[in-house]
Amino acid sequence: MKLNIDEYDMLDGKQGLAKQKAMELLVKYGEALGAERFIDTNNVHLFIGFHPYPEVVTPRDADDLVSKFLLDTDERIIVDRVKAFNTTHIWSMDLDNWQVMGAPESLHELMEVIRKYCIRVGISITATCTPYQIGNVPTKGEHCAWTESSAVPFCNAVLGACTNTETAHSAFAIALTGKVPLSGFHIGENRLGTRLINVGIDMDSVMEWNLLGYHTGKLCQLAVPVYKLNFEIVPNISMLKGLNAAGASSGGIMMYHIIGVTPEAPTMEVAFGRKKSKEVINYGKTERNQINEKLNSAKSDKVDLVNIGCPHYSLEQLRDVARLLEGKKIHNSINLWIWTSYQIKTIADRNGYTDIITEAGGHLLTDSCPLNTNLFPSGTRVVATDSAKHAHYAPAIAGVDVWFGTMDECIQSAVTGKWRGELKPKTYG
Ligand code: F3S
């Protein structure tokens, strides 16, 4: 890679040992990606604070821990300050209500060690998979370095900013140096569409966008889909969150376009540029029903856990949940876990939504999620969710069966203890 003077200085150790180690890693990373040079970034979504297996994380000294895990060295590196503005992806527990999740004390101690480290080195602890809901909103064309597969397409496709899917290690080194290899979705050409998705049904709910994303991810994997909607609708943030998370679960979609909606696709011609669609994929009732059938793996209508807020719920979604739960009590055999960021929860607290959820018998939890921690209430066999991402991963991670549906259906099952009293997912003929 060609380095400028600033980057050479970092590599030579003139700006300290931490930046030197980070730059060594980044040069190797950039070369592996085929990047010719670095570009500057001042927006990183880090993955730190997630060590869910405290028994294997032997160092209890944060500098040791970061050196080993994030800078890949046995040398003890003392980081002074990270350079780039940053937010953090989820942590291993709700930092305030970790006991509700069943998290062990040892994990809480580890989180405290990391929390103090973050404060010392200038890491903004946000602990959410939805940084764009709590104020990290990069502008069109801004170069970023984000972790979290569901957030990456939000950054690229919805906001028009530029990021690849970074790892815990690459994101930390990028935050330290403010340098990201020029590759992948930082290059305009790579952002152009490569598959046309002809959407022939009405996409009027969050559930429908989850199903569409899941279908597309499965068929397109790492391609750049261009959605052509045949019914007029402007998707809201909840719908796009569902599309993004689902497409990054069944596949690895990091960038897409919706003609007439997303910022780099005012027209089909602009979305594809000089590229042509390698394939046209039709999405209609048959495809939609097949995906819905696949995501509903449960056989028993008895539900143990209703888990919603994947990706973390927005304020609007919490308002809707509170309205559905108002004056109701959840069934005594059910756990209801609702996930959001602690910043959004603070607003929910002020608006009485948290009280409504708590009085109904549910828990509004923050900072984390059971799919990543594998902390489910003991005895959980059947989970109901409104997230295709959760429905995709939960059977393999936790050995549970899943009902997938709308928020309304999830809340109904929390109240009755049963998945709509039926054993089959709804199909549209
Ligand atoms: Fe967020 Fe966890 Fe879902 S990190 S996207 S709530 S799997």
GROMACS .gro file of C-alpha atoms and ligand atoms in nm:
model
  436
    1MET     CA    1   0.000   0.000   0.000
    2LYS     CA    2   0.109   0.355  -0.062
    3LEU     CA    3   0.131   0.542   0.268
    4ASN     CA    4   0.141   0.918   0.324
    5ILE     CA    5   0.377   1.080   0.577
    6ASP     CA    6   0.128   1.064   0.862
    7GLU     CA    7   0.069   0.692   0.800
    8TYR     CA    8   0.445   0.622   0.773
    9ASP     CA    9   0.498   0.801   1.102
   10MET     CA   10   0.240   0.578   1.268
   11LEU     CA   11   0.398   0.266   1.119
   12ASP     CA   12   0.744   0.380   1.234
   13GLY     CA   13   0.620   0.422   1.589
   14LYS     CA   14   0.663   0.800   1.588
   15GLN     CA   15   0.307   0.838   1.716
   16GLY     CA   16   0.333   0.573   1.986
   17LEU     CA   17   0.325   0.198   2.020
   18ALA     CA   18  -0.055   0.162   2.004
   19LYS     CA   19  -0.085   0.336   1.668
   20GLN     CA   20   0.216   0.145   1.540
   21LYS     CA   21   0.055  -0.192   1.623
   22ALA     CA   22  -0.274  -0.075   1.477
   23MET     CA   23  -0.107   0.044   1.157
   24GLU     CA   24   0.081  -0.284   1.120
   25LEU     CA   25  -0.250  -0.469   1.134
   26LEU     CA   26  -0.419  -0.225   0.898
   27VAL     CA   27  -0.146  -0.248   0.634
   28LYS     CA   28  -0.180  -0.628   0.631
   29TYR     CA   29  -0.558  -0.592   0.622
   30GLY     CA   30  -0.546  -0.336   0.340
   31GLU     CA   31  -0.313  -0.553   0.136
   32ALA     CA   32  -0.539  -0.855   0.181
   33LEU     CA   33  -0.829  -0.642   0.056
   34GLY     CA   34  -0.627  -0.522  -0.244
   35ALA     CA   35  -0.641  -0.159  -0.128
   36GLU     CA   36  -0.381   0.076  -0.275
   37ARG     CA   37  -0.407   0.337  -0.002
   38PHE     CA   38  -0.591   0.450   0.309
   39ILE     CA   39  -0.858   0.715   0.342
   40ASP     CA   40  -0.943   0.913   0.655
   41THR     CA   41  -1.244   0.833   0.867
   42ASN     CA   42  -1.396   0.997   1.170
   43ASN     CA   43  -1.685   0.758   1.223
   44VAL     CA   44  -1.632   0.407   1.362
   45HIS     CA   45  -1.889   0.170   1.514
   46LEU     CA   46  -1.674  -0.045   1.741
   47PHE     CA   47  -1.729  -0.395   1.874
   48ILE     CA   48  -1.583  -0.378   2.222
   49GLY     CA   49  -1.759  -0.476   2.541
   50PHE     CA   50  -1.865  -0.805   2.398
   51HIS     CA   51  -1.689  -1.091   2.571
   52PRO     CA   52  -1.974  -1.322   2.668
   53TYR     CA   53  -1.752  -1.604   2.787
   54PRO     CA   54  -1.574  -1.463   3.094
   55GLU     CA   55  -1.415  -1.799   3.168
   56VAL     CA   56  -1.198  -1.784   2.854
   57VAL     CA   57  -1.110  -1.417   2.895
   58THR     CA   58  -0.834  -1.461   3.150
   59PRO     CA   59  -0.684  -1.111   3.157
   60ARG     CA   60  -0.874  -0.886   3.392
   61ASP     CA   61  -0.653  -0.593   3.306
   62ALA     CA   62  -0.816  -0.402   3.021
   63ASP     CA   63  -0.485  -0.302   2.862
   64ASP     CA   64  -0.381  -0.668   2.850
   65LEU     CA   65  -0.719  -0.769   2.719
   66VAL     CA   66  -0.724  -0.511   2.439
   67SER     CA   67  -0.362  -0.587   2.346
   68LYS     CA   68  -0.431  -0.959   2.313
   69PHE     CA   69  -0.781  -0.952   2.167
   70LEU     CA   70  -0.785  -0.639   1.955
   71LEU     CA   71  -0.421  -0.559   1.873
   72ASP     CA   72  -0.311  -0.922   1.841
   73THR     CA   73   0.001  -0.892   2.055
   74ASP     CA   74   0.131  -1.029   2.386
   75GLU     CA   75   0.299  -0.696   2.450
   76ARG     CA   76   0.104  -0.481   2.695
   77ILE     CA   77  -0.001  -0.175   2.495
   78ILE     CA   78  -0.131   0.131   2.675
   79VAL     CA   79  -0.370   0.322   2.453
   80ASP     CA   80  -0.382   0.693   2.520
   81ARG     CA   81  -0.683   0.810   2.318
   82VAL     CA   82  -0.855   0.671   2.011
   83LYS     CA   83  -0.857   0.921   1.727
   84ALA     CA   84  -1.186   0.877   1.542
   85PHE     CA   85  -1.532   0.952   1.674
   86ASN     CA   86  -1.695   0.622   1.761
   87THR     CA   87  -1.995   0.442   1.900
   88THR     CA   88  -2.010   0.084   2.028
   89HIS     CA   89  -2.209  -0.216   1.917
   90ILE     CA   90  -2.391  -0.427   2.182
   91TRP     CA   91  -2.226  -0.542   2.502
   92SER     CA   92  -2.253  -0.880   2.672
   93MET     CA   93  -2.533  -0.772   2.903
   94ASP     CA   94  -2.782  -0.505   2.996
   95LEU     CA   95  -2.540  -0.292   3.197
   96ASP     CA   96  -2.814  -0.191   3.445
   97ASN     CA   97  -3.040  -0.499   3.453
   98TRP     CA   98  -2.796  -0.779   3.390
   99GLN     CA   99  -2.949  -1.002   3.658
  100VAL     CA  100  -3.277  -1.019   3.461
  101MET     CA  101  -3.082  -1.179   3.175
  102GLY     CA  102  -2.924  -1.433   3.408
  103ALA     CA  103  -2.575  -1.298   3.338
  104PRO     CA  104  -2.308  -1.420   3.583
  105GLU     CA  105  -2.138  -1.186   3.829
  106SER     CA  106  -1.799  -1.260   3.670
  107LEU     CA  107  -1.927  -1.126   3.339
  108HIS     CA  108  -2.053  -0.813   3.505
  109GLU     CA  109  -1.711  -0.758   3.663
  110LEU     CA  110  -1.549  -0.795   3.322
  111MET     CA  111  -1.792  -0.545   3.170
  112GLU     CA  112  -1.701  -0.296   3.443
  113VAL     CA  113  -1.331  -0.334   3.360
  114ILE     CA  114  -1.403  -0.266   2.993
  115ARG     CA  115  -1.640   0.021   3.071
  116LYS     CA  116  -1.371   0.204   3.268
  117TYR     CA  117  -1.121   0.139   2.988
  118CYS     CA  118  -1.360   0.288   2.730
  119ILE     CA  119  -1.407   0.601   2.937
  120ARG     CA  120  -1.028   0.638   2.973
  121VAL     CA  121  -0.944   0.604   2.602
  122GLY     CA  122  -1.234   0.802   2.456
  123ILE     CA  123  -1.471   0.530   2.342
  124SER     CA  124  -1.837   0.638   2.344
  125ILE     CA  125  -2.032   0.356   2.505
  126THR     CA  126  -2.359   0.332   2.318
  127ALA     CA  127  -2.403  -0.048   2.328
  128THR     CA  128  -2.647  -0.084   2.043
  129CYS     CA  129  -2.681  -0.248   1.703
  130THR     CA  130  -2.869   0.062   1.584
  131PRO     CA  131  -2.622   0.351   1.619
  132TYR     CA  132  -2.822   0.548   1.362
  133GLN     CA  133  -3.120   0.559   1.605
  134ILE     CA  134  -2.920   0.725   1.879
  135GLY     CA  135  -2.731   0.996   1.696
  136ASN     CA  136  -2.458   0.834   1.489
  137VAL     CA  137  -2.593   0.943   1.151
  138PRO     CA  138  -2.315   0.986   0.894
  139THR     CA  139  -2.388   1.198   0.589
  140LYS     CA  140  -2.402   1.092   0.224
  141GLY     CA  141  -2.055   1.004   0.098
  142GLU     CA  142  -1.896   1.004   0.445
  143HIS     CA  143  -1.640   0.725   0.491
  144CYS     CA  144  -1.709   0.515   0.801
  145ALA     CA  145  -1.596   0.186   0.954
  146TRP     CA  146  -1.890   0.006   1.108
  147THR     CA  147  -1.931  -0.335   1.265
  148GLU     CA  148  -2.272  -0.510   1.287
  149SER     CA  149  -2.417  -0.664   0.976
  150SER     CA  150  -2.763  -0.507   1.012
  151ALA     CA  151  -2.622  -0.156   1.064
  152VAL     CA  152  -2.386  -0.170   0.765
  153PRO     CA  153  -2.662  -0.163   0.496
  154PHE     CA  154  -2.831   0.118   0.688
  155CYS     CA  155  -2.510   0.319   0.663
  156ASN     CA  156  -2.453   0.236   0.294
  157ALA     CA  157  -2.795   0.205   0.138
  158VAL     CA  158  -3.023   0.420   0.352
  159LEU     CA  159  -2.785   0.703   0.443
  160GLY     CA  160  -2.556   0.688   0.139
  161ALA     CA  161  -2.247   0.688   0.363
  162CYS     CA  162  -1.972   0.433   0.288
  163THR     CA  163  -1.860   0.137   0.495
  164ASN     CA  164  -1.752  -0.222   0.470
  165THR     CA  165  -1.847  -0.469   0.742
  166GLU     CA  166  -1.562  -0.430   0.987
  167THR     CA  167  -1.459  -0.673   1.259
  168ALA     CA  168  -1.387  -0.603   1.625
  169HIS     CA  169  -1.015  -0.594   1.541
  170SER     CA  170  -1.021  -0.386   1.225
  171ALA     CA  171  -1.265  -0.135   1.372
  172PHE     CA  172  -1.048  -0.084   1.680
  173ALA     CA  173  -0.733  -0.027   1.472
  174ILE     CA  174  -0.926   0.211   1.243
  175ALA     CA  175  -1.058   0.407   1.543
  176LEU     CA  176  -0.706   0.435   1.685
  177THR     CA  177  -0.554   0.568   1.363
  178GLY     CA  178  -0.847   0.728   1.181
  179LYS     CA  179  -0.744   0.534   0.869
  180VAL     CA  180  -0.948   0.283   0.668
  181PRO     CA  181  -0.830   0.090   0.360
  182LEU     CA  182  -0.983   0.222   0.037
  183SER     CA  183  -1.169  -0.086  -0.080
  184GLY     CA  184  -1.514  -0.241  -0.116
  185PHE     CA  185  -1.801   0.002  -0.060
  186HIS     CA  186  -1.566   0.298  -0.020
  187ILE     CA  187  -1.532   0.282  -0.399
  188GLY     CA  188  -1.826   0.417  -0.602
  189GLU     CA  189  -1.812   0.148  -0.870
  190ASN     CA  190  -1.865  -0.128  -0.613
  191ARG     CA  191  -2.183   0.037  -0.488
  192LEU     CA  192  -2.369  -0.004  -0.819
  193GLY     CA  193  -2.649  -0.258  -0.844
  194THR     CA  194  -2.584  -0.609  -0.973
  195ARG     CA  195  -2.924  -0.785  -0.932
  196LEU     CA  196  -3.275  -0.662  -1.004
  197ILE     CA  197  -3.544  -0.766  -0.758
  198ASN     CA  198  -3.890  -0.723  -0.901
  199VAL     CA  199  -4.123  -0.691  -0.601
  200GLY     CA  200  -4.474  -0.783  -0.709
  201ILE     CA  201  -4.661  -0.771  -0.377
  202ASP     CA  202  -4.761  -0.495  -0.142
  203MET     CA  203  -4.491  -0.432   0.120
  204ASP     CA  204  -4.713  -0.271   0.379
  205SER     CA  205  -4.567  -0.404   0.706
  206VAL     CA  206  -4.237  -0.457   0.886
  207MET     CA  207  -4.295  -0.832   0.858
  208GLU     CA  208  -4.317  -0.811   0.479
  209TRP     CA  209  -3.984  -0.626   0.458
  210ASN     CA  210  -3.823  -0.889   0.681
  211LEU     CA  211  -3.944  -1.162   0.446
  212LEU     CA  212  -3.825  -0.976   0.137
  213GLY     CA  213  -3.481  -0.917   0.290
  214TYR     CA  214  -3.449  -1.281   0.388
  215HIS     CA  215  -3.539  -1.400   0.039
  216THR     CA  216  -3.300  -1.157  -0.127
  217GLY     CA  217  -3.011  -1.234   0.107
  218LYS     CA  218  -3.050  -1.603   0.040
  219LEU     CA  219  -3.034  -1.560  -0.337
  220CYS     CA  220  -2.798  -1.263  -0.367
  221GLN     CA  221  -2.545  -1.332  -0.088
  222LEU     CA  222  -2.287  -1.052  -0.134
  223ALA     CA  223  -2.438  -0.892  -0.447
  224VAL     CA  224  -2.593  -0.543  -0.457
  225PRO     CA  225  -2.969  -0.587  -0.511
  226VAL     CA  226  -3.182  -0.317  -0.669
  227TYR     CA  227  -3.544  -0.335  -0.555
  228LYS     CA  228  -3.814  -0.226  -0.797
  229LEU     CA  229  -4.140  -0.187  -0.606
  230ASN     CA  230  -4.457  -0.235  -0.807
  231PHE     CA  231  -4.681  -0.092  -0.533
  232GLU     CA  232  -4.634   0.263  -0.415
  233ILE     CA  233  -4.492   0.276  -0.064
  234VAL     CA  234  -4.214   0.466   0.108
  235PRO     CA  235  -4.068   0.227   0.368
  236ASN     CA  236  -4.012   0.368   0.716
  237ILE     CA  237  -3.709   0.304   0.938
  238SER     CA  238  -3.863  -0.003   1.105
  239MET     CA  239  -3.926  -0.162   0.766
  240LEU     CA  240  -3.572  -0.090   0.644
  241LYS     CA  241  -3.421  -0.220   0.968
  242GLY     CA  242  -3.606  -0.546   0.908
  243LEU     CA  243  -3.493  -0.561   0.544
  244ASN     CA  244  -3.132  -0.495   0.642
  245ALA     CA  245  -3.111  -0.742   0.930
  246ALA     CA  246  -3.282  -1.020   0.734
  247GLY     CA  247  -3.070  -0.973   0.421
  248ALA     CA  248  -2.753  -0.981   0.627
  249SER     CA  249  -2.863  -1.306   0.800
  250SER     CA  250  -2.963  -1.533   0.511
  251GLY     CA  251  -2.687  -1.369   0.304
  252GLY     CA  252  -2.437  -1.091   0.346
  253ILE     CA  253  -2.606  -0.789   0.194
  254MET     CA  254  -2.415  -0.472   0.276
  255MET     CA  255  -2.548  -0.241   0.005
  256TYR     CA  256  -2.870  -0.220  -0.195
  257HIS     CA  257  -3.090   0.028  -0.372
  258ILE     CA  258  -3.465   0.089  -0.376
  259ILE     CA  259  -3.559   0.279  -0.687
  260GLY     CA  260  -3.703   0.619  -0.604
  261VAL     CA  261  -3.634   0.575  -0.231
  262THR     CA  262  -3.266   0.531  -0.138
  263PRO     CA  263  -3.027   0.819  -0.208
  264GLU     CA  264  -2.815   0.656  -0.477
  265ALA     CA  265  -3.109   0.525  -0.679
  266PRO     CA  266  -3.329   0.805  -0.811
  267THR     CA  267  -3.375   0.593  -1.126
  268MET     CA  268  -3.296   0.241  -1.241
  269GLU     CA  269  -3.021   0.378  -1.470
  270VAL     CA  270  -2.844   0.553  -1.183
  271ALA     CA  271  -2.875   0.250  -0.954
  272PHE     CA  272  -2.703   0.019  -1.204
  273GLY     CA  273  -2.474   0.279  -1.366
  274ARG     CA  274  -2.273   0.106  -1.633
  275LYS     CA  275  -2.336  -0.235  -1.477
  276LYS     CA  276  -2.617  -0.462  -1.583
  277SER     CA  277  -2.829  -0.691  -1.369
  278LYS     CA  278  -2.680  -1.039  -1.382
  279GLU     CA  279  -3.018  -1.186  -1.298
  280VAL     CA  280  -3.376  -1.069  -1.247
  281ILE     CA  281  -3.536  -1.214  -0.934
  282ASN     CA  282  -3.913  -1.202  -0.906
  283TYR     CA  283  -4.059  -1.177  -0.559
  284GLY     CA  284  -4.428  -1.256  -0.522
  285LYS     CA  285  -4.675  -1.443  -0.304
  286THR     CA  286  -4.516  -1.786  -0.364
  287GLU     CA  287  -4.166  -1.675  -0.260
  288ARG     CA  288  -4.304  -1.478   0.033
  289ASN     CA  289  -4.503  -1.775   0.164
  290GLN     CA  290  -4.207  -2.013   0.126
  291ILE     CA  291  -3.984  -1.787   0.335
  292ASN     CA  292  -4.255  -1.740   0.596
  293GLU     CA  293  -4.294  -2.118   0.622
  294LYS     CA  294  -3.919  -2.162   0.660
  295LEU     CA  295  -3.883  -1.904   0.936
  296ASN     CA  296  -4.163  -2.061   1.141
  297SER     CA  297  -3.984  -2.367   1.275
  298ALA     CA  298  -4.207  -2.423   1.581
  299LYS     CA  299  -4.460  -2.703   1.601
  300SER     CA  300  -4.606  -2.645   1.947
  301ASP     CA  301  -4.831  -2.341   1.981
  302LYS     CA  302  -4.718  -2.291   2.341
  303VAL     CA  303  -4.469  -2.003   2.360
  304ASP     CA  304  -4.207  -1.967   2.638
  305LEU     CA  305  -4.031  -1.644   2.542
  306VAL     CA  306  -4.145  -1.350   2.335
  307ASN     CA  307  -3.829  -1.177   2.222
  308ILE     CA  308  -3.869  -0.856   2.023
  309GLY     CA  309  -3.639  -0.564   1.946
  310CYS     CA  310  -3.394  -0.724   1.702
  311PRO     CA  311  -3.247  -0.493   1.575
  312HIS     CA  312  -3.300  -0.272   1.880
  313TYR     CA  313  -3.643  -0.111   1.878
  314SER     CA  314  -3.691   0.255   1.792
  315LEU     CA  315  -3.897   0.496   2.000
  316GLU     CA  316  -4.185   0.452   1.756
  317GLN     CA  317  -4.177   0.074   1.801
  318LEU     CA  318  -4.170   0.111   2.181
  319ARG     CA  319  -4.469   0.342   2.163
  320ASP     CA  320  -4.654   0.082   1.954
  321VAL     CA  321  -4.565  -0.197   2.198
  322ALA     CA  322  -4.680   0.014   2.492
  323ARG     CA  323  -5.012   0.077   2.317
  324LEU     CA  324  -5.058  -0.296   2.255
  325LEU     CA  325  -4.976  -0.382   2.617
  326GLU     CA  326  -5.164  -0.105   2.793
  327GLY     CA  327  -5.401  -0.244   3.055
  328LYS     CA  328  -5.300  -0.605   2.979
  329LYS     CA  329  -5.103  -0.868   3.169
  330ILE     CA  330  -4.876  -1.116   3.006
  331HIS     CA  331  -4.943  -1.486   3.061
  332ASN     CA  332  -4.783  -1.631   3.376
  333SER     CA  333  -4.588  -1.892   3.178
  334ILE     CA  334  -4.431  -1.638   2.942
  335ASN     CA  335  -4.123  -1.419   2.950
  336LEU     CA  336  -4.149  -1.101   2.746
  337TRP     CA  337  -3.813  -0.942   2.659
  338ILE     CA  338  -3.808  -0.622   2.457
  339TRP     CA  339  -3.469  -0.486   2.346
  340THR     CA  340  -3.364  -0.132   2.274
  341SER     CA  341  -3.071   0.101   2.333
  342TYR     CA  342  -3.047   0.261   2.674
  343GLN     CA  343  -3.071   0.604   2.515
  344ILE     CA  344  -3.412   0.520   2.362
  345LYS     CA  345  -3.517   0.355   2.687
  346THR     CA  346  -3.449   0.681   2.867
  347ILE     CA  347  -3.705   0.852   2.642
  348ALA     CA  348  -3.941   0.557   2.689
  349ASP     CA  349  -3.904   0.596   3.067
  350ARG     CA  350  -4.004   0.961   3.047
  351ASN     CA  351  -4.304   0.884   2.831
  352GLY     CA  352  -4.441   0.609   3.053
  353TYR     CA  353  -4.381   0.329   2.798
  354THR     CA  354  -4.145   0.144   3.031
  355ASP     CA  355  -4.401   0.155   3.314
  356ILE     CA  356  -4.669   0.010   3.085
  357ILE     CA  357  -4.437  -0.273   2.979
  358THR     CA  358  -4.329  -0.344   3.337
  359GLU     CA  359  -4.683  -0.333   3.475
  360ALA     CA  360  -4.787  -0.585   3.211
  361GLY     CA  361  -4.509  -0.814   3.336
  362GLY     CA  362  -4.255  -0.761   3.057
  363HIS     CA  363  -3.895  -0.640   3.065
  364LEU     CA  364  -3.756  -0.354   2.862
  365LEU     CA  365  -3.387  -0.441   2.832
  366THR     CA  366  -3.094  -0.257   2.679
  367ASP     CA  367  -2.736  -0.281   2.553
  368SER     CA  368  -2.741  -0.644   2.445
  369CYS     CA  369  -2.952  -0.933   2.312
  370PRO     CA  370  -2.990  -1.305   2.380
  371LEU     CA  371  -2.879  -1.415   2.033
  372ASN     CA  372  -2.530  -1.282   2.096
  373THR     CA  373  -2.505  -1.373   2.462
  374ASN     CA  374  -2.697  -1.702   2.438
  375LEU     CA  375  -2.861  -1.606   2.766
  376PHE     CA  376  -3.220  -1.721   2.734
  377PRO     CA  377  -3.457  -1.775   3.028
  378SER     CA  378  -3.402  -2.130   3.150
  379GLY     CA  379  -3.638  -2.385   3.004
  380THR     CA  380  -3.704  -2.181   2.688
  381ARG     CA  381  -3.808  -2.410   2.406
  382VAL     CA  382  -4.028  -2.193   2.187
  383VAL     CA  383  -3.958  -1.829   2.107
  384ALA     CA  384  -4.191  -1.586   1.931
  385THR     CA  385  -4.031  -1.294   1.747
  386ASP     CA  386  -4.100  -1.031   1.484
  387SER     CA  387  -3.741  -1.047   1.356
  388ALA     CA  388  -3.636  -1.270   1.066
  389LYS     CA  389  -3.278  -1.237   1.191
  390HIS     CA  390  -3.375  -1.376   1.529
  391ALA     CA  391  -3.584  -1.650   1.367
  392HIS     CA  392  -3.286  -1.742   1.147
  393TYR     CA  393  -3.022  -1.769   1.420
  394ALA     CA  394  -3.209  -1.875   1.736
  395PRO     CA  395  -3.269  -2.244   1.642
  396ALA     CA  396  -2.897  -2.304   1.579
  397ILE     CA  397  -2.763  -2.088   1.863
  398ALA     CA  398  -3.006  -2.181   2.139
  399GLY     CA  399  -3.169  -2.500   2.013
  400VAL     CA  400  -3.513  -2.339   2.030
  401ASP     CA  401  -3.805  -2.344   1.790
  402VAL     CA  402  -3.938  -2.015   1.660
  403TRP     CA  403  -4.263  -1.850   1.563
  404PHE     CA  404  -4.210  -1.551   1.340
  405GLY     CA  405  -4.479  -1.288   1.284
  406THR     CA  406  -4.581  -0.929   1.346
  407MET     CA  407  -4.527  -0.728   1.664
  408ASP     CA  408  -4.901  -0.751   1.722
  409GLU     CA  409  -4.895  -1.132   1.697
  410CYS     CA  410  -4.596  -1.148   1.932
  411ILE     CA  411  -4.773  -0.937   2.194
  412GLN     CA  412  -5.091  -1.143   2.153
  413SER     CA  413  -4.890  -1.458   2.221
  414ALA     CA  414  -4.730  -1.292   2.526
  415VAL     CA  415  -5.077  -1.227   2.664
  416THR     CA  416  -5.238  -1.562   2.577
  417GLY     CA  417  -4.932  -1.786   2.610
  418LYS     CA  418  -5.002  -1.931   2.266
  419TRP     CA  419  -4.905  -1.852   1.912
  420ARG     CA  420  -5.241  -1.736   1.778
  421GLY     CA  421  -5.385  -2.078   1.867
  422GLU     CA  422  -5.272  -2.211   1.531
  423LEU     CA  423  -4.994  -2.439   1.424
  424LYS     CA  424  -4.934  -2.291   1.080
  425PRO     CA  425  -4.795  -1.957   0.973
  426LYS     CA  426  -5.030  -1.729   0.788
  427THR     CA  427  -5.011  -1.752   0.410
  428TYR     CA  428  -5.149  -1.517   0.150
  429GLY     CA  429  -5.323  -1.677  -0.145
  430F3S    FE1  430  -2.913  -0.644   1.740
  430F3S    FE2  431  -2.882  -0.870   1.862
  430F3S    FE3  432  -3.050  -0.854   1.667
  430F3S     S1  433  -2.724  -0.730   1.807
  430F3S     S2  434  -2.958  -0.705   1.532
  430F3S     S3  435  -3.065  -0.745   1.864
  430F3S     S4  436  -2.909  -1.021   1.702
   0.00000   0.00000   0.00000
